[in-house]
Coordinates of C-alpha atoms in Angstrom, one line a residue:
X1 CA -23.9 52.4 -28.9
X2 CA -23.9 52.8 -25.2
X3 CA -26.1 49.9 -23.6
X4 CA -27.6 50.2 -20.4
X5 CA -28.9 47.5 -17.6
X6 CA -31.5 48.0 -14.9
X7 CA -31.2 46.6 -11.9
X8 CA -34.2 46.0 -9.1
X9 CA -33.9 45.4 -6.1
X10 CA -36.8 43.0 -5.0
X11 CA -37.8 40.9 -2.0
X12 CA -34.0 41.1 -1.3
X13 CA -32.5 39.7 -4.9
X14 CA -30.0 42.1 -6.0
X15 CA -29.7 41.0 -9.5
X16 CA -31.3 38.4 -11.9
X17 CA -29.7 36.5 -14.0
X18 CA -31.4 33.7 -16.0
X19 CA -29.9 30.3 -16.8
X20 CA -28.1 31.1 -19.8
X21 CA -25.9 33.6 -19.0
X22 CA -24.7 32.3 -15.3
X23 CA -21.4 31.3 -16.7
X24 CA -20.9 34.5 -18.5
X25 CA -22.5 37.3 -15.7
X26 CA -20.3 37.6 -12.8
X27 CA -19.4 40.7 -10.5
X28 CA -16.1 41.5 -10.5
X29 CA -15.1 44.5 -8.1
X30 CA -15.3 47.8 -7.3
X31 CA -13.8 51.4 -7.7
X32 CA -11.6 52.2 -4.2
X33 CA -13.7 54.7 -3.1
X34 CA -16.9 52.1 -3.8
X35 CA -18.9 54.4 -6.1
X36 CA -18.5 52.2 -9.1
X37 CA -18.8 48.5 -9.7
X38 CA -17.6 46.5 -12.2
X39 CA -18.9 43.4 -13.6
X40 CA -18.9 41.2 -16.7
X41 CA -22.4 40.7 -18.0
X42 CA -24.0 38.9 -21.2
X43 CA -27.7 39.6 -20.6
X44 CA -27.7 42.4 -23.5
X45 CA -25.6 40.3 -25.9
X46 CA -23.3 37.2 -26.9
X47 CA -20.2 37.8 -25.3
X48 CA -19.9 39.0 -21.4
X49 CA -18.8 42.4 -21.7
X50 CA -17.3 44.7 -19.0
X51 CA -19.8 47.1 -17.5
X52 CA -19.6 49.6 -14.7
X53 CA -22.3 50.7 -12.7
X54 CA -22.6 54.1 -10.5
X55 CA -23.5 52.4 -6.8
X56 CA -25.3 55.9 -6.4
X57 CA -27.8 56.5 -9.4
X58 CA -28.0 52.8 -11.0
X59 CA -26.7 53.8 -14.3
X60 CA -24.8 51.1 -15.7
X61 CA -22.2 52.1 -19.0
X62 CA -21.1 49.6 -20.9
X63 CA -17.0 49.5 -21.2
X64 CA -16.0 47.4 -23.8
X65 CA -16.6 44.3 -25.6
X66 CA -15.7 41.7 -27.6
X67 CA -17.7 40.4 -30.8
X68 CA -16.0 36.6 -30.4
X69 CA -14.4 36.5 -26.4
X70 CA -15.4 36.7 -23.4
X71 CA -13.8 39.9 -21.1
X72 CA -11.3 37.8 -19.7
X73 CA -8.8 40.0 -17.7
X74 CA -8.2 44.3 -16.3
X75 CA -5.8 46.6 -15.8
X76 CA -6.5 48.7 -12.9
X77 CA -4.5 51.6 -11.2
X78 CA -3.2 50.3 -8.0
X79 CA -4.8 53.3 -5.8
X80 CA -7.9 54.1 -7.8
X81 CA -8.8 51.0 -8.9
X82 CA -9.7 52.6 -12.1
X83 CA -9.7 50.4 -14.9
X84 CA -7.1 51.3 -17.6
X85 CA -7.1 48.3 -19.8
X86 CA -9.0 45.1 -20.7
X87 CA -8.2 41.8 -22.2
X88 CA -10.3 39.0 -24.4
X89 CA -8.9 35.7 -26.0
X90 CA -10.2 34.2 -28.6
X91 CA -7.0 32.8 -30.1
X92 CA -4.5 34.5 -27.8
X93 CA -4.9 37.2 -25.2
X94 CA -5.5 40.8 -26.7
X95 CA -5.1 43.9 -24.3
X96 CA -7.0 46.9 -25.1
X97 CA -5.7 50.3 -23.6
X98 CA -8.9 52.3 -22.2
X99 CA -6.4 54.8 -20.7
X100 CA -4.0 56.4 -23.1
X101 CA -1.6 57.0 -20.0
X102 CA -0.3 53.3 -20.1
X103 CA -0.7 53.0 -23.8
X104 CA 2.9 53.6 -24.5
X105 CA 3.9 51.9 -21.7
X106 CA 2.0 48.4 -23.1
X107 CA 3.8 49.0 -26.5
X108 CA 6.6 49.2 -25.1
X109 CA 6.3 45.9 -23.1
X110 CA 5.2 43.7 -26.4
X111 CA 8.4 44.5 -27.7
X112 CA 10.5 43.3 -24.9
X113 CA 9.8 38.9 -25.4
X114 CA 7.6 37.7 -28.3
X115 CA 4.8 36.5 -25.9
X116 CA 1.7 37.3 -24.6
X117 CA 2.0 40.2 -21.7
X118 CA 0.4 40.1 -18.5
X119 CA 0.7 43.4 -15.6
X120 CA 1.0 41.2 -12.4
X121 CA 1.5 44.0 -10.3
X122 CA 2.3 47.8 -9.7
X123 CA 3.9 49.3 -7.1
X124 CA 1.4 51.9 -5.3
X125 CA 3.3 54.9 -6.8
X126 CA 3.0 53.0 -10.2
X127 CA 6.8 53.6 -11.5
X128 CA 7.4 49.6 -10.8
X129 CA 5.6 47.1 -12.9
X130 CA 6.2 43.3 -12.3
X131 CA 5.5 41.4 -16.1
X132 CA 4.8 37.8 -16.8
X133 CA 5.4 36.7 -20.4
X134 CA 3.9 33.8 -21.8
X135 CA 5.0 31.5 -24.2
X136 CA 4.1 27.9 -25.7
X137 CA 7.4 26.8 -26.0
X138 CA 8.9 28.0 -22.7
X139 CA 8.7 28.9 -19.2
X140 CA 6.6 32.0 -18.1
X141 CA 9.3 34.8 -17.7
X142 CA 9.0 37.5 -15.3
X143 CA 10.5 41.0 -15.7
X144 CA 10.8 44.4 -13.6
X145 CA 9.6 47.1 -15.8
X146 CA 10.7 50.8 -14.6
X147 CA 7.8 53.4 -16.4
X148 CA 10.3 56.3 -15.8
X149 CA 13.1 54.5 -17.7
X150 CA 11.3 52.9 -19.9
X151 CA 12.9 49.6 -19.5
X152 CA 12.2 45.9 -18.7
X153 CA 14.5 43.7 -16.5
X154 CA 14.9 39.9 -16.5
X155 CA 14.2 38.0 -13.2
X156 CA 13.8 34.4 -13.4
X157 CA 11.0 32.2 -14.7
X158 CA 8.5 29.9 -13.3
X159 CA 10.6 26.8 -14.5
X160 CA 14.3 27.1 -15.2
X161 CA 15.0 23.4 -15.7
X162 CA 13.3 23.8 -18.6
X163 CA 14.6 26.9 -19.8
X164 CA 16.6 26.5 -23.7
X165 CA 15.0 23.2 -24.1
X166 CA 14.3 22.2 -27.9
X167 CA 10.0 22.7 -27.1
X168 CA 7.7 22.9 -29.8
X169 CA 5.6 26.0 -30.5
X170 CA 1.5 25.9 -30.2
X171 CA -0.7 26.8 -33.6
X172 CA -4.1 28.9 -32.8
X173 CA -6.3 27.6 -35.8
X174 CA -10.1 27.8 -36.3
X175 CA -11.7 24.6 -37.7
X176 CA -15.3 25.4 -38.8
X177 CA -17.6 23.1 -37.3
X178 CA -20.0 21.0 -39.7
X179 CA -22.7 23.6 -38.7
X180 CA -20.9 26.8 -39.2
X181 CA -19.4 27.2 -35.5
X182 CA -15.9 28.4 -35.3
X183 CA -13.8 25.8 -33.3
X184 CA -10.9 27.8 -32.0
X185 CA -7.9 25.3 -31.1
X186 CA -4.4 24.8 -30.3
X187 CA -2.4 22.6 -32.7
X188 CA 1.3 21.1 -31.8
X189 CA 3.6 19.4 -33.5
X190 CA 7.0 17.5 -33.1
X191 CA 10.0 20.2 -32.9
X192 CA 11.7 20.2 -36.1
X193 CA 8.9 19.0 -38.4
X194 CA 7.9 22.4 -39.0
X195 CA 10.8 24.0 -40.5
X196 CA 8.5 27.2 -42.4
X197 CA 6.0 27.4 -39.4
X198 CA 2.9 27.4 -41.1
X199 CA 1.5 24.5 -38.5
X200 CA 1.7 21.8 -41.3
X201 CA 4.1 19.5 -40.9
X202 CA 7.2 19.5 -43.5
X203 CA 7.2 15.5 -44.8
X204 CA 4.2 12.6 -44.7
X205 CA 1.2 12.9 -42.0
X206 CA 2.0 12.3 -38.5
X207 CA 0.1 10.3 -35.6
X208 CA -2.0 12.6 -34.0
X209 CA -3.9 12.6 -30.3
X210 CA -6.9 14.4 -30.0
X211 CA -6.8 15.8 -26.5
X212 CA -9.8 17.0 -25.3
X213 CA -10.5 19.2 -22.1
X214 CA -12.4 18.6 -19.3
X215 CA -15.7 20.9 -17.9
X216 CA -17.0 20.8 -20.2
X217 CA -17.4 24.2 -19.1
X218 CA -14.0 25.2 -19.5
X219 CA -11.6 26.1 -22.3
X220 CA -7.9 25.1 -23.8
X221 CA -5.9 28.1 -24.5
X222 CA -2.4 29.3 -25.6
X223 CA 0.8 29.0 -23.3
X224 CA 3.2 26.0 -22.5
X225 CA 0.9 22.8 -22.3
X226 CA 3.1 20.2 -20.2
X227 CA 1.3 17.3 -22.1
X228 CA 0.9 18.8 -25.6
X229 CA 5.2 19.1 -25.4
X230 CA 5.5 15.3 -23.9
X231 CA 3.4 13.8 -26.8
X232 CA 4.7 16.1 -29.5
X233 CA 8.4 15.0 -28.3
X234 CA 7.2 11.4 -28.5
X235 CA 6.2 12.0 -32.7
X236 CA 2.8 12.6 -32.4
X237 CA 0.9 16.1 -33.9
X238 CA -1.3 17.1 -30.5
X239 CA -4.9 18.7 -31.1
X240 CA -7.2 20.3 -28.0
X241 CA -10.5 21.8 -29.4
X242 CA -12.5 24.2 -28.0
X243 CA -16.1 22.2 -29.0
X244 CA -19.2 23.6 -28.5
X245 CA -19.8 24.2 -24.4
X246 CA -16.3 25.3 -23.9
X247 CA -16.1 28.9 -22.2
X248 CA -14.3 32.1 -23.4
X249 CA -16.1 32.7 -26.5
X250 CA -19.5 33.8 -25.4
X251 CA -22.6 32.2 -24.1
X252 CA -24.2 31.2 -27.3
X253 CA -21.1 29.3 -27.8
X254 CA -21.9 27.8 -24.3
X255 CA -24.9 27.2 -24.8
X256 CA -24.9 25.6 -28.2
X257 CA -23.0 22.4 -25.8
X258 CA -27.0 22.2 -23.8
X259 CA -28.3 18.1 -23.7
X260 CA -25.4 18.1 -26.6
X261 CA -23.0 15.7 -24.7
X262 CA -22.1 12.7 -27.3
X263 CA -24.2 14.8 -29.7
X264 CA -23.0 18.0 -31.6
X265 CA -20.1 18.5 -28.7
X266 CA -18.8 15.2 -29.6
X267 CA -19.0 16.1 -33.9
X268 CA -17.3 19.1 -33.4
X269 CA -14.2 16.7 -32.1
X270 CA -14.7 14.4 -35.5
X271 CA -14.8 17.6 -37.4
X272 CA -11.3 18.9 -35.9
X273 CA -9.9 15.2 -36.8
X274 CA -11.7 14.8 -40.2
X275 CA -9.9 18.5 -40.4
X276 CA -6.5 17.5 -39.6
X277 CA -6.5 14.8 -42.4
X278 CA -7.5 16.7 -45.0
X279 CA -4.9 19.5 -44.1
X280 CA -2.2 16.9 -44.3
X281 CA -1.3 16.7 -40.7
X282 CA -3.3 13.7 -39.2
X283 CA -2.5 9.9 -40.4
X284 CA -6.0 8.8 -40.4
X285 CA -5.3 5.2 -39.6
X286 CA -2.9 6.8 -36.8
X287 CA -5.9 8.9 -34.6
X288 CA -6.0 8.5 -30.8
X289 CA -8.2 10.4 -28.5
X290 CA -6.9 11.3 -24.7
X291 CA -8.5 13.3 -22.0
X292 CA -9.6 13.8 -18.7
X293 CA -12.8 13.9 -16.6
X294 CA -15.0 15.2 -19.7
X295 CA -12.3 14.6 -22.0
X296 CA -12.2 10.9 -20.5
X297 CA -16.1 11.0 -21.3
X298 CA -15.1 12.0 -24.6
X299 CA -12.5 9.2 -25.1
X300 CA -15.4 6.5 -24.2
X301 CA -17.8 8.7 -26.7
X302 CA -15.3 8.1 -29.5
X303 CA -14.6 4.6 -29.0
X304 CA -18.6 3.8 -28.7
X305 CA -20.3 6.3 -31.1
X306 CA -17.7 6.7 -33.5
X307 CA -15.8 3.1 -33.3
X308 CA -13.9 2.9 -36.5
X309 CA -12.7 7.0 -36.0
X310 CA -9.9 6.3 -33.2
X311 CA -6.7 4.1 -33.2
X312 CA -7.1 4.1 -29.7
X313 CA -7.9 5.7 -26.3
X314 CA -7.0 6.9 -23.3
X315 CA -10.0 8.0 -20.3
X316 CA -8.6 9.4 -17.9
X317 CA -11.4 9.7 -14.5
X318 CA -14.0 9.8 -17.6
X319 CA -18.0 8.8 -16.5
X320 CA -19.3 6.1 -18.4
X321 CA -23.1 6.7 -17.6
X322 CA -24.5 10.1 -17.2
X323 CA -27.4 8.7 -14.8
X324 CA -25.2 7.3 -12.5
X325 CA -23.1 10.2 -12.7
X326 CA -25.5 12.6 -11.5
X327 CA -26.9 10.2 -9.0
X328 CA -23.7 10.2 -7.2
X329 CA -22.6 14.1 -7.0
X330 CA -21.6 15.3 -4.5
X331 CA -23.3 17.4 -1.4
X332 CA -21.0 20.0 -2.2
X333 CA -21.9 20.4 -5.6
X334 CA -25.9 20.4 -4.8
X335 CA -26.2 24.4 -6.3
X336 CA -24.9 23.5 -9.2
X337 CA -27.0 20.7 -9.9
X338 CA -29.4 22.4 -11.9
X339 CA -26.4 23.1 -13.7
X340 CA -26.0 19.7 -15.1
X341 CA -30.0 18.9 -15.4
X342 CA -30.4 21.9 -17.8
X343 CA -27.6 21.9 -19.8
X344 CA -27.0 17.5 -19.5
X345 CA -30.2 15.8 -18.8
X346 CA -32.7 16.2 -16.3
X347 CA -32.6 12.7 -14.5
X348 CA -36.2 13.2 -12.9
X349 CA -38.2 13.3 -15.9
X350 CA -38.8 10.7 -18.3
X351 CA -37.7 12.2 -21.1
X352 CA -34.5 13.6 -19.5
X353 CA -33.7 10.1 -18.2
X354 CA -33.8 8.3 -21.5
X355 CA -31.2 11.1 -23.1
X356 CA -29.0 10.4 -20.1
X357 CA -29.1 6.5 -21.2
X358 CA -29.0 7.1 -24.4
X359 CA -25.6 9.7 -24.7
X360 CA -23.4 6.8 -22.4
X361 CA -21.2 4.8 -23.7
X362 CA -21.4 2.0 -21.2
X363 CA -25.0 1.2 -22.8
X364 CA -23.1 0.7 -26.7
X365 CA -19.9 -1.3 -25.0
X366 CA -20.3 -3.8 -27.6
X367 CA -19.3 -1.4 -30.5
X368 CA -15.7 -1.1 -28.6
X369 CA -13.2 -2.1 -31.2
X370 CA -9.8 -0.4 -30.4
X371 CA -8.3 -0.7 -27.6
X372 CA -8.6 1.5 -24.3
X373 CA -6.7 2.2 -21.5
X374 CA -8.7 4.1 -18.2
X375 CA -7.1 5.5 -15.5
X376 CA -9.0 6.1 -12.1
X377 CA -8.7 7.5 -8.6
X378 CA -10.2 5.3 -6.2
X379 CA -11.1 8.5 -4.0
X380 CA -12.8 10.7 -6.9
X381 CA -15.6 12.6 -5.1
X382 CA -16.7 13.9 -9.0
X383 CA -16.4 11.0 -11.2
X384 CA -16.8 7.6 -8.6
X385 CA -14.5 4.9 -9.3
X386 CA -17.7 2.9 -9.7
X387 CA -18.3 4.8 -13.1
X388 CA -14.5 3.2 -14.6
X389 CA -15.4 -0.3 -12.6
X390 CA -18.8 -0.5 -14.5
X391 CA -17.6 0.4 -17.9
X392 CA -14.4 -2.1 -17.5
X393 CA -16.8 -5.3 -16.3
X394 CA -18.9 -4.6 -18.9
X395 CA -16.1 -5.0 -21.4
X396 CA -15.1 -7.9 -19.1
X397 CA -17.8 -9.8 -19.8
X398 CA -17.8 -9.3 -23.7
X399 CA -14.3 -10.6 -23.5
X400 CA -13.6 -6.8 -24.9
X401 CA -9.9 -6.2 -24.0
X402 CA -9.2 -2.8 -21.5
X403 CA -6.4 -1.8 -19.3
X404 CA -7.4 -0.3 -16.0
X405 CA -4.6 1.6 -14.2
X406 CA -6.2 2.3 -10.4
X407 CA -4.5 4.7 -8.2
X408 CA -6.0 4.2 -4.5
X409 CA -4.6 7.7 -3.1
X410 CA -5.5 9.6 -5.4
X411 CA -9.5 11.5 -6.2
X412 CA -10.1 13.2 -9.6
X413 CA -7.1 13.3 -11.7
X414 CA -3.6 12.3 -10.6
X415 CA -2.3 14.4 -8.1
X416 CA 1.3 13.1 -6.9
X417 CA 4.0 13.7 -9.1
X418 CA 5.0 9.7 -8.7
X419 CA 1.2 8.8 -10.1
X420 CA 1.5 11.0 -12.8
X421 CA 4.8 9.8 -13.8
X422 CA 3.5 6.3 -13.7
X423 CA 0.3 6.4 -15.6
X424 CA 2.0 8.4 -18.1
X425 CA 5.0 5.9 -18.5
X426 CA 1.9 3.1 -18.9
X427 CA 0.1 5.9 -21.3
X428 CA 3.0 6.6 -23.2
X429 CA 3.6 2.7 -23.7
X430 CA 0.3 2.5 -24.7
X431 CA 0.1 4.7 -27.4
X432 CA 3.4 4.0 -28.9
X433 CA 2.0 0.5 -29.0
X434 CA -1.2 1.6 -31.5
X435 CA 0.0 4.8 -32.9
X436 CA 3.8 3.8 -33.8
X437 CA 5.5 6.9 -31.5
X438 CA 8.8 6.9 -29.2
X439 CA 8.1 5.9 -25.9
X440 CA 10.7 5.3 -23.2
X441 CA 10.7 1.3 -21.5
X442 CA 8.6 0.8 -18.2
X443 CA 11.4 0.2 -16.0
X444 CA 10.9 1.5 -12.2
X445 CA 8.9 4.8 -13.5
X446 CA 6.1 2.9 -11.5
X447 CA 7.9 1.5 -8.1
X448 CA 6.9 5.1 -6.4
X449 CA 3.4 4.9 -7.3
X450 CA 0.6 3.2 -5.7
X451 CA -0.6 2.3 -9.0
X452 CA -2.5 -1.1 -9.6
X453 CA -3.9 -2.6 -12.7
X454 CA -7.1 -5.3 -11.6
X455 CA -7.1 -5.9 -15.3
X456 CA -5.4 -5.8 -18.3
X457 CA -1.8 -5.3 -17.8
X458 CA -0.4 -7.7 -20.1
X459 CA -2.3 -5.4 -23.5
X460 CA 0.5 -2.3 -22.8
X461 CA 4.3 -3.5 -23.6
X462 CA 6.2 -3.6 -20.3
X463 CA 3.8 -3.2 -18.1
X464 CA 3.2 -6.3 -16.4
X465 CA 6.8 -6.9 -15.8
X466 CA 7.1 -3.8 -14.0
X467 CA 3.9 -3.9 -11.6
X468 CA 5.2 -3.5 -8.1
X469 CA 5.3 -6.9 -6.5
X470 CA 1.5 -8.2 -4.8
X471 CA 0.0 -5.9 -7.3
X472 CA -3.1 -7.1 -9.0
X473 CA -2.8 -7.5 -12.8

């Protein structure tokens, strides 16, 4: 059924779009001779679909859509700027040929590297196509693909150091939420305890860490995943979820996530653990829960709401109180503030005040029982160092133990490679200490870094000894 959208012109808006569709309606270009727009647009259904509209009548045709991703990607022909093929990923990317002229050509190009394909570009007399390949458990390889020939020739990849390494291979699964939701996620496990790959591994269940993405409004997805391969390699079976909020799988999806933080979003995480135990994979006594930014919001969540779930955690630039978080976004972020009051909490009502309180974990600090280690940039413009400095004196003064890694250079996440290598030599430590994996000793992984620890550095093995000398512990 062909759908069709108005669209009015009034008092000088071009287009509406309400509330719950702004992260699934976007305009996305236009034909080369500027008769024909294209745009992704949800307002007639779930999923953002890819429409075109004629710039001279109004009529607007729908292309083609999904009925569980998001449009996430085009083909177009490098003079017309006709589009020729789309892409959606619900578990992996799909392409779908719209023009049977490059239909051969893109089954051709899935037979060259078991991977997902991606057109990077076309030379403007389209005989040249430049092809990225990706793969979980490799670097993203690049190829020259000649139409006329029909052949594909290697180039290089993105990261040849780490090119015939022994990496472990990612598992798309779907975990059905308590409610009925599918949870599409991205399971790893240690090379060589998966000898039949059916993403189970071969003896007794393994340590697992749940590592959950940031955004929220954002979304894990299949390709090499830096941390899922360092943690796998270290023993442990590696989990990211796609909960309810993350994008990519339409805005129901999306919006099934609204005033949901430390609520539903936070079950569907215990459902994807509860999950992994019964399938054999996840020791249950062995469960820790990492992440960043939300995912570090997530990591506090699990250790507050759900104490006895979690072996241990790691919170990486996470908020610990979702009034003070909003009270201190920002200038930049000001139009996409009503962002956060409709879909978080709307600090300027009473109501939406007392659902901020009540969904942070620095008000239930007293239910921490497994240990934590938070990591913070002292210049984070999103998520203030004040919100990991609150959430560690309160454990302070409960005598609650917590290790606090504080980077001074660095704003929201870990940006130089000699931070990174640090916190994750202290994270690694860490979790080998309360999950039982490989880790390699703290020796002078941290000398580079400006890392300091105000508190706690004697709870991760190693750690104290190798502090930089003068540096707080």
């Amino acid at each position: 059924m062909v759908k069709y959208i108005a669209t009015v012109l009034v008092d000088d808006v071009y287009m509406s779009v309400p509330n719950e569709d702004t992260l699934t309606t976007a305009i996305t270009g236009f034909s080369a001779d500027g008769r024909v727009m294209y745009m992704l647009d949800s307002r007639l259904g779930n999923t953002a679909a890819l429409y075109t509209k004629n710039m001279a009548t109004g009529e607007t045709d729908l292309v083609f859509e999904h009925p569980k991703a998001d449009v996430s990607g085009v083909m177009a022909h490098p003079v017309t700027n006709e589009i020729e093929a789309v892409s959606a990923n619900y578990k992996r990317t799909e392409w779908m040929v719209l023009d049977k002229e490059i239909e051969a050509d893109l089954a051709y190009l899935r037979t060259v590297e078991n991977a997902e394909v991606n057109v990077t570009s076309r030379s403007m007399d389209d005989t040249l196509w430049t092809i990225a390949y990706t793969l979980s458990d490799g670097p993203v390889k690049y190829y020259l693909y000649d139409r006329d020939d029909r052949s594909a020739r290697y180039l290089f990849s993105n990261r040849p150091t780490i090119e015939g390494l022994p990496l472990a291979e990612m598992h798309p699964v779907v975990i059905e939420s308590r409610d009925g939701l599918e949870l599409v996620s991205y399971l790893t496990l240690p090379y060589g305890s998966d000898a039949d790959g059916d993403a189970r591994p071969d003896g007794e269940a393994l340590p697992m860490v749940l590592l959950v993405h940031g955004g929220p409004w954002a979304r894990d997805r299949f390709g090499y995943n830096g941390t899922h391969q360092w943690l796998s390699n270290r023993g442990y079976a590696v989990l990211s979820v796609n909960y309810r909020g993350s994008t990519g799988f339409g805005k129901d999806f999306i919006n099934a996530g609204n005033f949901e933080w430390a609520g539903k979003m936070h079950d569907d995480l215990i459902d994807a653990v509860d999950w992994a135990v019964a399938e054999g994979i996840a020791d249950e006594q062995r469960v820790a829960i990492m992440g960043g930014s939300y995912g570090g919001y997530a990591t506090l969540v699990g250790l507050t709401f759900t104490p006895d779930t979690f072996a241990c955690g790691v919170s990486i630039v996470g908020p610990s109180n979702l009034r003070t978080l909003l009270a201190t976004i920002p200038p930049y972020w000001a139009p996409v503030m009503k962002m956060f009051t409709t879909r978080v909490g709307d600090p300027t009502t009473e109501e939406g005040l007392a659902l901020l309180e009540e969904r942070s974990p620095l008000n239930y600090v007293e239910k921490i029982e497994r240990p934590l280690l938070i990591g913070q940039g002292a210049n984070d413009p999103r998520v203030k160092q004040s919100e990991s400095d609150q959430i560690v004196e309160a454990m302070q003064a409960k005598n609650i133990p917590v290790t606090y890694a504080l980077f001074p250079d660095e704003g929201h996440g870990f940006a130089r490679p000699e931070n990174r290598t640090a916190f994750n030599a202290v994270a690694e430590s860490f979790l080998s200490q309360h999950l039982g994996g490989r880790y390699e000793p703290i020796d002078d992984d941290l000398l580079p870094s400006t890392i300091q620890v105000p508190t706690g550095a004697d709870g991760v093995p190693g750690l104290a000894d190798a502090l930089p000398t003068g540096t707080v512990k």
